[in-house]
Backbone atoms as SQL, in Angstrom:
CREATE TABLE atoms (id INTEGER PRIMARY KEY, chain TEXT, resi INTEGER, resn TEXT, atom TEXT, x REAL, y REAL, z REAL);
INSERT INTO atoms VALUES
  (1, 'A', 1, 'ILE', 'N', 10.067, -5.748, -14.514),
  (2, 'A', 1, 'ILE', 'CA', 9.527, -5.519, -15.852),
  (3, 'A', 1, 'ILE', 'C', 8.982, -4.092, -15.971),
  (4, 'A', 2, 'GLN', 'N', 8.340, -3.583, -14.904),
  (5, 'A', 2, 'GLN', 'CA', 7.785, -2.226, -14.971),
  (6, 'A', 2, 'GLN', 'C', 8.890, -1.206, -15.204),
  (7, 'A', 3, 'VAL', 'N', 10.053, -1.445, -14.606),
  (8, 'A', 3, 'VAL', 'CA', 11.172, -0.525, -14.758),
  (9, 'A', 3, 'VAL', 'C', 11.614, -0.466, -16.220),
  (10, 'A', 4, 'ILE', 'N', 11.657, -1.609, -16.876),
  (11, 'A', 4, 'ILE', 'CA', 12.073, -1.663, -18.275),
  (12, 'A', 4, 'ILE', 'C', 11.034, -0.989, -19.164),
  (13, 'A', 5, 'VAL', 'N', 9.772, -1.217, -18.889),
  (14, 'A', 5, 'VAL', 'CA', 8.714, -0.566, -19.669),
  (15, 'A', 5, 'VAL', 'C', 8.808, 0.952, -19.516),
  (16, 'A', 6, 'ILE', 'N', 9.006, 1.398, -18.291),
  (17, 'A', 6, 'ILE', 'CA', 9.145, 2.843, -18.053),
  (18, 'A', 6, 'ILE', 'C', 10.365, 3.378, -18.787),
  (19, 'A', 7, 'LYS', 'N', 11.485, 2.677, -18.681),
  (20, 'A', 7, 'LYS', 'CA', 12.735, 3.141, -19.301),
  (21, 'A', 7, 'LYS', 'C', 12.644, 3.166, -20.818),
  (22, 'A', 8, 'PHE', 'N', 12.039, 2.148, -21.419),
  (23, 'A', 8, 'PHE', 'CA', 12.008, 2.048, -22.876),
  (24, 'A', 8, 'PHE', 'C', 10.880, 2.830, -23.535),
  (25, 'A', 9, 'PHE', 'N', 9.773, 3.044, -22.823),
  (26, 'A', 9, 'PHE', 'CA', 8.612, 3.652, -23.472),
  (27, 'A', 9, 'PHE', 'C', 8.186, 4.986, -22.858),
  (28, 'A', 10, 'VAL', 'N', 8.200, 5.083, -21.552),
  (29, 'A', 10, 'VAL', 'CA', 7.742, 6.315, -20.904),
  (30, 'A', 10, 'VAL', 'C', 8.813, 7.405, -20.986),
  (31, 'A', 11, 'MET', 'N', 10.059, 7.050, -20.749),
  (32, 'A', 11, 'MET', 'CA', 11.125, 8.056, -20.765),
  (33, 'A', 11, 'MET', 'C', 11.250, 8.764, -22.119),
  (34, 'A', 12, 'PRO', 'N', 11.217, 8.042, -23.251),
  (35, 'A', 12, 'PRO', 'CA', 11.259, 8.756, -24.529),
  (36, 'A', 12, 'PRO', 'C', 10.043, 9.657, -24.741),
  (37, 'A', 13, 'LEU', 'N', 8.883, 9.205, -24.277),
  (38, 'A', 13, 'LEU', 'CA', 7.688, 10.041, -24.404),
  (39, 'A', 13, 'LEU', 'C', 7.817, 11.307, -23.560),
  (40, 'A', 14, 'LEU', 'N', 8.510, 11.214, -22.436),
  (41, 'A', 14, 'LEU', 'CA', 8.758, 12.398, -21.610),
  (42, 'A', 14, 'LEU', 'C', 9.850, 13.283, -22.214),
  (43, 'A', 15, 'ALA', 'N', 10.796, 12.673, -22.910),
  (44, 'A', 15, 'ALA', 'CA', 11.896, 13.439, -23.499),
  (45, 'A', 15, 'ALA', 'C', 11.430, 14.268, -24.695),
  (46, 'A', 16, 'MET', 'N', 10.449, 13.769, -25.420),
  (47, 'A', 16, 'MET', 'CA', 10.005, 14.452, -26.638),
  (48, 'A', 16, 'MET', 'C', 9.520, 15.882, -26.389),
  (49, 'A', 17, 'PRO', 'N', 8.653, 16.125, -25.406),
  (50, 'A', 17, 'PRO', 'CA', 8.239, 17.511, -25.179),
  (51, 'A', 17, 'PRO', 'C', 9.389, 18.424, -24.749),
  (52, 'A', 18, 'PHE', 'N', 10.354, 17.860, -24.032),
  (53, 'A', 18, 'PHE', 'CA', 11.503, 18.667, -23.626),
  (54, 'A', 18, 'PHE', 'C', 12.340, 19.060, -24.836),
  (55, 'A', 19, 'MET', 'N', 12.486, 18.154, -25.786),
  (56, 'A', 19, 'MET', 'CA', 13.218, 18.480, -27.008),
  (57, 'A', 19, 'MET', 'C', 12.525, 19.621, -27.753),
  (58, 'A', 20, 'LEU', 'N', 11.210, 19.575, -27.780),
  (59, 'A', 20, 'LEU', 'CA', 10.459, 20.652, -28.440),
  (60, 'A', 20, 'LEU', 'C', 10.534, 21.949, -27.639),
  (61, 'A', 21, 'ALA', 'N', 10.411, 21.840, -26.321),
  (62, 'A', 21, 'ALA', 'CA', 10.408, 23.033, -25.470),
  (63, 'A', 21, 'ALA', 'C', 11.745, 23.778, -25.534),
  (64, 'A', 22, 'PHE', 'N', 12.838, 23.026, -25.638),
  (65, 'A', 22, 'PHE', 'CA', 14.155, 23.653, -25.693),
  (66, 'A', 22, 'PHE', 'C', 14.638, 23.867, -27.125),
  (67, 'A', 23, 'ASN', 'N', 13.727, 23.666, -28.080),
  (68, 'A', 23, 'ASN', 'CA', 13.998, 23.933, -29.488),
  (69, 'A', 23, 'ASN', 'C', 15.211, 23.164, -30.018),
  (70, 'A', 24, 'VAL', 'N', 15.339, 21.911, -29.593),
  (71, 'A', 24, 'VAL', 'CA', 16.402, 21.052, -30.108),
  (72, 'A', 24, 'VAL', 'C', 15.912, 20.503, -31.441),
  (73, 'A', 25, 'VAL', 'N', 16.727, 20.620, -32.477),
  (74, 'A', 25, 'VAL', 'CA', 16.301, 20.188, -33.810),
  (75, 'A', 25, 'VAL', 'C', 17.328, 19.252, -34.427),
  (76, 'A', 26, 'GLY', 'N', 16.891, 18.547, -35.455),
  (77, 'A', 26, 'GLY', 'CA', 17.785, 17.685, -36.228),
  (78, 'A', 26, 'GLY', 'C', 18.229, 16.439, -35.480),
  (79, 'A', 27, 'ILE', 'N', 19.448, 16.037, -35.774),
  (80, 'A', 27, 'ILE', 'CA', 20.027, 14.822, -35.191),
  (81, 'A', 27, 'ILE', 'C', 20.080, 14.883, -33.664),
  (82, 'A', 28, 'PRO', 'N', 20.462, 16.012, -33.042),
  (83, 'A', 28, 'PRO', 'CA', 20.486, 16.045, -31.570),
  (84, 'A', 28, 'PRO', 'C', 19.128, 15.727, -30.944),
  (85, 'A', 29, 'ARG', 'N', 18.048, 16.138, -31.573),
  (86, 'A', 29, 'ARG', 'CA', 16.714, 15.845, -31.038),
  (87, 'A', 29, 'ARG', 'C', 16.463, 14.342, -31.079),
  (88, 'A', 30, 'LYS', 'N', 16.799, 13.719, -32.202),
  (89, 'A', 30, 'LYS', 'CA', 16.608, 12.268, -32.331),
  (90, 'A', 30, 'LYS', 'C', 17.491, 11.525, -31.329),
  (91, 'A', 31, 'ILE', 'N', 18.730, 11.963, -31.185),
  (92, 'A', 31, 'ILE', 'CA', 19.653, 11.319, -30.255),
  (93, 'A', 31, 'ILE', 'C', 19.157, 11.451, -28.818),
  (94, 'A', 32, 'GLY', 'N', 18.621, 12.616, -28.477),
  (95, 'A', 32, 'GLY', 'CA', 18.095, 12.813, -27.125),
  (96, 'A', 32, 'GLY', 'C', 16.987, 11.843, -26.783),
  (97, 'A', 33, 'VAL', 'N', 16.094, 11.618, -27.731),
  (98, 'A', 33, 'VAL', 'CA', 15.000, 10.672, -27.494),
  (99, 'A', 33, 'VAL', 'C', 15.537, 9.248, -27.435),
  (100, 'A', 34, 'LEU', 'N', 16.431, 8.897, -28.345),
  (101, 'A', 34, 'LEU', 'CA', 16.985, 7.541, -28.362),
  (102, 'A', 34, 'LEU', 'C', 17.813, 7.252, -27.110),
  (103, 'A', 35, 'MET', 'N', 18.546, 8.235, -26.625),
  (104, 'A', 35, 'MET', 'CA', 19.339, 8.031, -25.407),
  (105, 'A', 35, 'MET', 'C', 18.448, 7.807, -24.193),
  (106, 'A', 36, 'SER', 'N', 17.270, 8.401, -24.205),
  (107, 'A', 36, 'SER', 'CA', 16.371, 8.200, -23.063),
  (108, 'A', 36, 'SER', 'C', 15.796, 6.789, -23.038),
  (109, 'A', 37, 'ALA', 'N', 15.928, 6.062, -24.153),
  (110, 'A', 37, 'ALA', 'CA', 15.424, 4.694, -24.222),
  (111, 'A', 37, 'ALA', 'C', 16.533, 3.653, -24.157),
  (112, 'A', 38, 'LEU', 'N', 17.697, 4.040, -23.656),
  (113, 'A', 38, 'LEU', 'CA', 18.788, 3.068, -23.525),
  (114, 'A', 38, 'LEU', 'C', 18.513, 2.118, -22.361),
  (115, 'A', 39, 'PRO', 'N', 19.157, 0.947, -22.347),
  (116, 'A', 39, 'PRO', 'CA', 18.884, -0.029, -21.289),
  (117, 'A', 39, 'PRO', 'C', 19.341, 0.446, -19.912),
  (118, 'A', 40, 'VAL', 'N', 18.926, -0.305, -18.907),
  (119, 'A', 40, 'VAL', 'CA', 19.284, -0.009, -17.523),
  (120, 'A', 40, 'VAL', 'C', 20.806, -0.034, -17.405),
  (121, 'A', 41, 'ALA', 'N', 21.352, 0.966, -16.750),
  (122, 'A', 41, 'ALA', 'CA', 22.807, 1.152, -16.700),
  (123, 'A', 41, 'ALA', 'C', 23.491, 0.157, -15.769),
  (124, 'A', 42, 'LEU', 'N', 24.710, -0.163, -16.102),
  (125, 'A', 42, 'LEU', 'CA', 25.529, -1.052, -15.278),
  (126, 'A', 42, 'LEU', 'C', 25.792, -0.453, -13.910),
  (127, 'A', 43, 'SER', 'N', 25.734, 0.863, -13.803),
  (128, 'A', 43, 'SER', 'CA', 25.956, 1.513, -12.506),
  (129, 'A', 43, 'SER', 'C', 24.900, 1.081, -11.489),
  (130, 'A', 44, 'CYS', 'N', 23.724, 0.682, -11.958),
  (131, 'A', 44, 'CYS', 'CA', 22.697, 0.154, -11.040),
  (132, 'A', 44, 'CYS', 'C', 23.215, -1.099, -10.329),
  (133, 'A', 45, 'TYR', 'N', 23.908, -1.942, -11.089),
  (134, 'A', 45, 'TYR', 'CA', 24.477, -3.153, -10.503),
  (135, 'A', 45, 'TYR', 'C', 25.550, -2.796, -9.473),
  (136, 'A', 46, 'VAL', 'N', 26.409, -1.877, -9.828),
  (137, 'A', 46, 'VAL', 'CA', 27.490, -1.477, -8.917),
  (138, 'A', 46, 'VAL', 'C', 26.904, -0.951, -7.601),
  (139, 'A', 47, 'LEU', 'N', 25.880, -0.123, -7.699),
  (140, 'A', 47, 'LEU', 'CA', 25.250, 0.400, -6.477),
  (141, 'A', 47, 'LEU', 'C', 24.551, -0.698, -5.681),
  (142, 'A', 48, 'SER', 'N', 23.884, -1.629, -6.381),
  (143, 'A', 48, 'SER', 'CA', 23.194, -2.693, -5.647),
  (144, 'A', 48, 'SER', 'C', 24.181, -3.612, -4.939),
  (145, 'A', 49, 'VAL', 'N', 25.345, -3.857, -5.544),
  (146, 'A', 49, 'VAL', 'CA', 26.378, -4.665, -4.884),
  (147, 'A', 49, 'VAL', 'C', 26.963, -3.898, -3.707),
  (148, 'A', 50, 'ARG', 'N', 27.218, -2.631, -3.913),
  (149, 'A', 50, 'ARG', 'CA', 27.818, -1.811, -2.854),
  (150, 'A', 50, 'ARG', 'C', 26.942, -1.769, -1.607),
  (151, 'A', 51, 'TYR', 'N', 25.641, -1.625, -1.811),
  (152, 'A', 51, 'TYR', 'CA', 24.719, -1.521, -0.682),
  (153, 'A', 51, 'TYR', 'C', 23.990, -2.835, -0.394),
  (154, 'A', 52, 'ASP', 'N', 24.360, -3.896, -1.123),
  (155, 'A', 52, 'ASP', 'CA', 23.809, -5.239, -0.918),
  (156, 'A', 52, 'ASP', 'C', 22.276, -5.224, -0.933),
  (157, 'A', 53, 'VAL', 'N', 21.715, -4.640, -1.986),
  (158, 'A', 53, 'VAL', 'CA', 20.261, -4.531, -2.128),
  (159, 'A', 53, 'VAL', 'C', 19.854, -5.097, -3.483),
  (160, 'A', 54, 'GLN', 'N', 19.112, -6.160, -3.491),
  (161, 'A', 54, 'GLN', 'CA', 18.535, -6.777, -4.696),
  (162, 'A', 54, 'GLN', 'C', 19.542, -6.917, -5.836),
  (163, 'A', 55, 'VAL', 'N', 20.653, -7.544, -5.560),
  (164, 'A', 55, 'VAL', 'CA', 21.714, -7.696, -6.552),
  (165, 'A', 55, 'VAL', 'C', 21.233, -8.533, -7.731),
  (166, 'A', 56, 'GLN', 'N', 20.616, -9.664, -7.470),
  (167, 'A', 56, 'GLN', 'CA', 20.167, -10.533, -8.568),
  (168, 'A', 56, 'GLN', 'C', 19.092, -9.847, -9.408),
  (169, 'A', 57, 'HIS', 'N', 18.225, -9.092, -8.775),
  (170, 'A', 57, 'HIS', 'CA', 17.193, -8.353, -9.511),
  (171, 'A', 57, 'HIS', 'C', 17.837, -7.342, -10.453),
  (172, 'A', 58, 'SER', 'N', 18.857, -6.676, -9.994),
  (173, 'A', 58, 'SER', 'CA', 19.548, -5.696, -10.819),
  (174, 'A', 58, 'SER', 'C', 20.263, -6.372, -11.992),
  (175, 'A', 59, 'VAL', 'N', 20.842, -7.541, -11.771),
  (176, 'A', 59, 'VAL', 'CA', 21.474, -8.307, -12.851),
  (177, 'A', 59, 'VAL', 'C', 20.436, -8.679, -13.903),
  (178, 'A', 60, 'ASN', 'N', 19.288, -9.169, -13.446),
  (179, 'A', 60, 'ASN', 'CA', 18.225, -9.556, -14.379),
  (180, 'A', 60, 'ASN', 'C', 17.739, -8.369, -15.201),
  (181, 'A', 61, 'LEU', 'N', 17.588, -7.211, -14.567),
  (182, 'A', 61, 'LEU', 'CA', 17.148, -6.015, -15.291),
  (183, 'A', 61, 'LEU', 'C', 18.151, -5.609, -16.361),
  (184, 'A', 62, 'ILE', 'N', 19.415, -5.660, -16.030),
  (185, 'A', 62, 'ILE', 'CA', 20.452, -5.271, -16.991),
  (186, 'A', 62, 'ILE', 'C', 20.460, -6.218, -18.184),
  (187, 'A', 63, 'ILE', 'N', 20.424, -7.516, -17.926),
  (188, 'A', 63, 'ILE', 'CA', 20.449, -8.505, -19.016),
  (189, 'A', 63, 'ILE', 'C', 19.204, -8.374, -19.886),
  (190, 'A', 64, 'PHE', 'N', 18.042, -8.342, -19.265),
  (191, 'A', 64, 'PHE', 'CA', 16.782, -8.290, -20.006),
  (192, 'A', 64, 'PHE', 'C', 16.669, -6.997, -20.814),
  (193, 'A', 65, 'SER', 'N', 17.041, -5.884, -20.220),
  (194, 'A', 65, 'SER', 'CA', 16.925, -4.620, -20.941),
  (195, 'A', 65, 'SER', 'C', 17.949, -4.515, -22.073),
  (196, 'A', 66, 'THR', 'N', 19.115, -5.124, -21.904),
  (197, 'A', 66, 'THR', 'CA', 20.113, -5.112, -22.969),
  (198, 'A', 66, 'THR', 'C', 19.640, -5.947, -24.158),
  (199, 'A', 67, 'VAL', 'N', 19.018, -7.094, -23.880),
  (200, 'A', 67, 'VAL', 'CA', 18.489, -7.935, -24.955),
  (201, 'A', 67, 'VAL', 'C', 17.372, -7.217, -25.714),
  (202, 'A', 68, 'LEU', 'N', 16.535, -6.492, -24.999),
  (203, 'A', 68, 'LEU', 'CA', 15.414, -5.798, -25.636),
  (204, 'A', 68, 'LEU', 'C', 15.803, -4.466, -26.274),
  (205, 'A', 69, 'MET', 'N', 17.040, -4.045, -26.090),
  (206, 'A', 69, 'MET', 'CA', 17.444, -2.727, -26.579),
  (207, 'A', 69, 'MET', 'C', 17.338, -2.606, -28.091),
  (208, 'A', 70, 'LEU', 'N', 17.821, -3.566, -28.846),
  (209, 'A', 70, 'LEU', 'CA', 17.843, -3.445, -30.300),
  (210, 'A', 70, 'LEU', 'C', 16.450, -3.285, -30.897),
  (211, 'A', 71, 'PRO', 'N', 15.496, -4.170, -30.584),
  (212, 'A', 71, 'PRO', 'CA', 14.166, -3.956, -31.172),
  (213, 'A', 71, 'PRO', 'C', 13.511, -2.657, -30.712),
  (214, 'A', 72, 'THR', 'N', 13.764, -2.268, -29.482),
  (215, 'A', 72, 'THR', 'CA', 13.167, -1.031, -28.978),
  (216, 'A', 72, 'THR', 'C', 13.765, 0.186, -29.674),
  (217, 'A', 73, 'GLN', 'N', 15.078, 0.205, -29.841),
  (218, 'A', 73, 'GLN', 'CA', 15.722, 1.320, -30.524),
  (219, 'A', 73, 'GLN', 'C', 15.260, 1.404, -31.981),
  (220, 'A', 74, 'LEU', 'N', 15.133, 0.261, -32.639),
  (221, 'A', 74, 'LEU', 'CA', 14.633, 0.259, -34.020),
  (222, 'A', 74, 'LEU', 'C', 13.207, 0.789, -34.079),
  (223, 'A', 75, 'MET', 'N', 12.391, 0.424, -33.103),
  (224, 'A', 75, 'MET', 'CA', 11.022, 0.923, -33.054),
  (225, 'A', 75, 'MET', 'C', 11.011, 2.442, -32.907),
  (226, 'A', 76, 'TRP', 'N', 11.816, 2.969, -31.986),
  (227, 'A', 76, 'TRP', 'CA', 11.850, 4.415, -31.771),
  (228, 'A', 76, 'TRP', 'C', 12.399, 5.156, -32.981),
  (229, 'A', 77, 'ILE', 'N', 13.390, 4.581, -33.651),
  (230, 'A', 77, 'ILE', 'CA', 13.900, 5.205, -34.876),
  (231, 'A', 77, 'ILE', 'C', 12.789, 5.284, -35.912),
  (232, 'A', 78, 'GLY', 'N', 12.019, 4.201, -36.053),
  (233, 'A', 78, 'GLY', 'CA', 10.895, 4.206, -36.982),
  (234, 'A', 78, 'GLY', 'C', 9.849, 5.239, -36.629),
  (235, 'A', 79, 'ILE', 'N', 9.535, 5.348, -35.344),
  (236, 'A', 79, 'ILE', 'CA', 8.540, 6.335, -34.893),
  (237, 'A', 79, 'ILE', 'C', 9.038, 7.751, -35.171),
  (238, 'A', 80, 'LEU', 'N', 10.296, 8.017, -34.824),
  (239, 'A', 80, 'LEU', 'CA', 10.849, 9.356, -35.031),
  (240, 'A', 80, 'LEU', 'C', 10.923, 9.710, -36.524),
  (241, 'A', 81, 'GLU', 'N', 11.300, 8.737, -37.326),
  (242, 'A', 81, 'GLU', 'CA', 11.356, 8.982, -38.781),
  (243, 'A', 81, 'GLU', 'C', 9.964, 9.273, -39.336),
  (244, 'A', 82, 'SER', 'N', 8.962, 8.531, -38.861),
  (245, 'A', 82, 'SER', 'CA', 7.599, 8.750, -39.361),
  (246, 'A', 82, 'SER', 'C', 7.051, 10.101, -38.917),
  (247, 'A', 83, 'MET', 'N', 7.579, 10.630, -37.799),
  (248, 'A', 83, 'MET', 'CA', 7.166, 11.944, -37.322),
  (249, 'A', 83, 'MET', 'C', 7.946, 13.075, -37.995),
  (250, 'A', 84, 'GLY', 'N', 8.948, 12.727, -38.761),
  (251, 'A', 84, 'GLY', 'CA', 9.774, 13.733, -39.420),
  (252, 'A', 84, 'GLY', 'C', 10.832, 14.337, -38.528),
  (253, 'A', 85, 'TRP', 'N', 11.202, 13.629, -37.483),
  (254, 'A', 85, 'TRP', 'CA', 12.242, 14.126, -36.574),
  (255, 'A', 85, 'TRP', 'C', 13.550, 13.703, -37.142);
């Protein structure tokens, strides 16, 4: 669960200052923040199977984060719109 919280909430908060620092404006700035809040990647599963490390945990993270993606993305779109990004 901590991984999903970090991925959905902390990563976009970390991406925002970078967008400002590199003077990214308009749609690319919004996309950069939204991409940082995407669910846990399927490549995590592939690596966990390859190295036989916590395979079921990785499956659970992928499923849970994919289900939570829509409300989280809508939340971030709302936040970015309210900020004028």
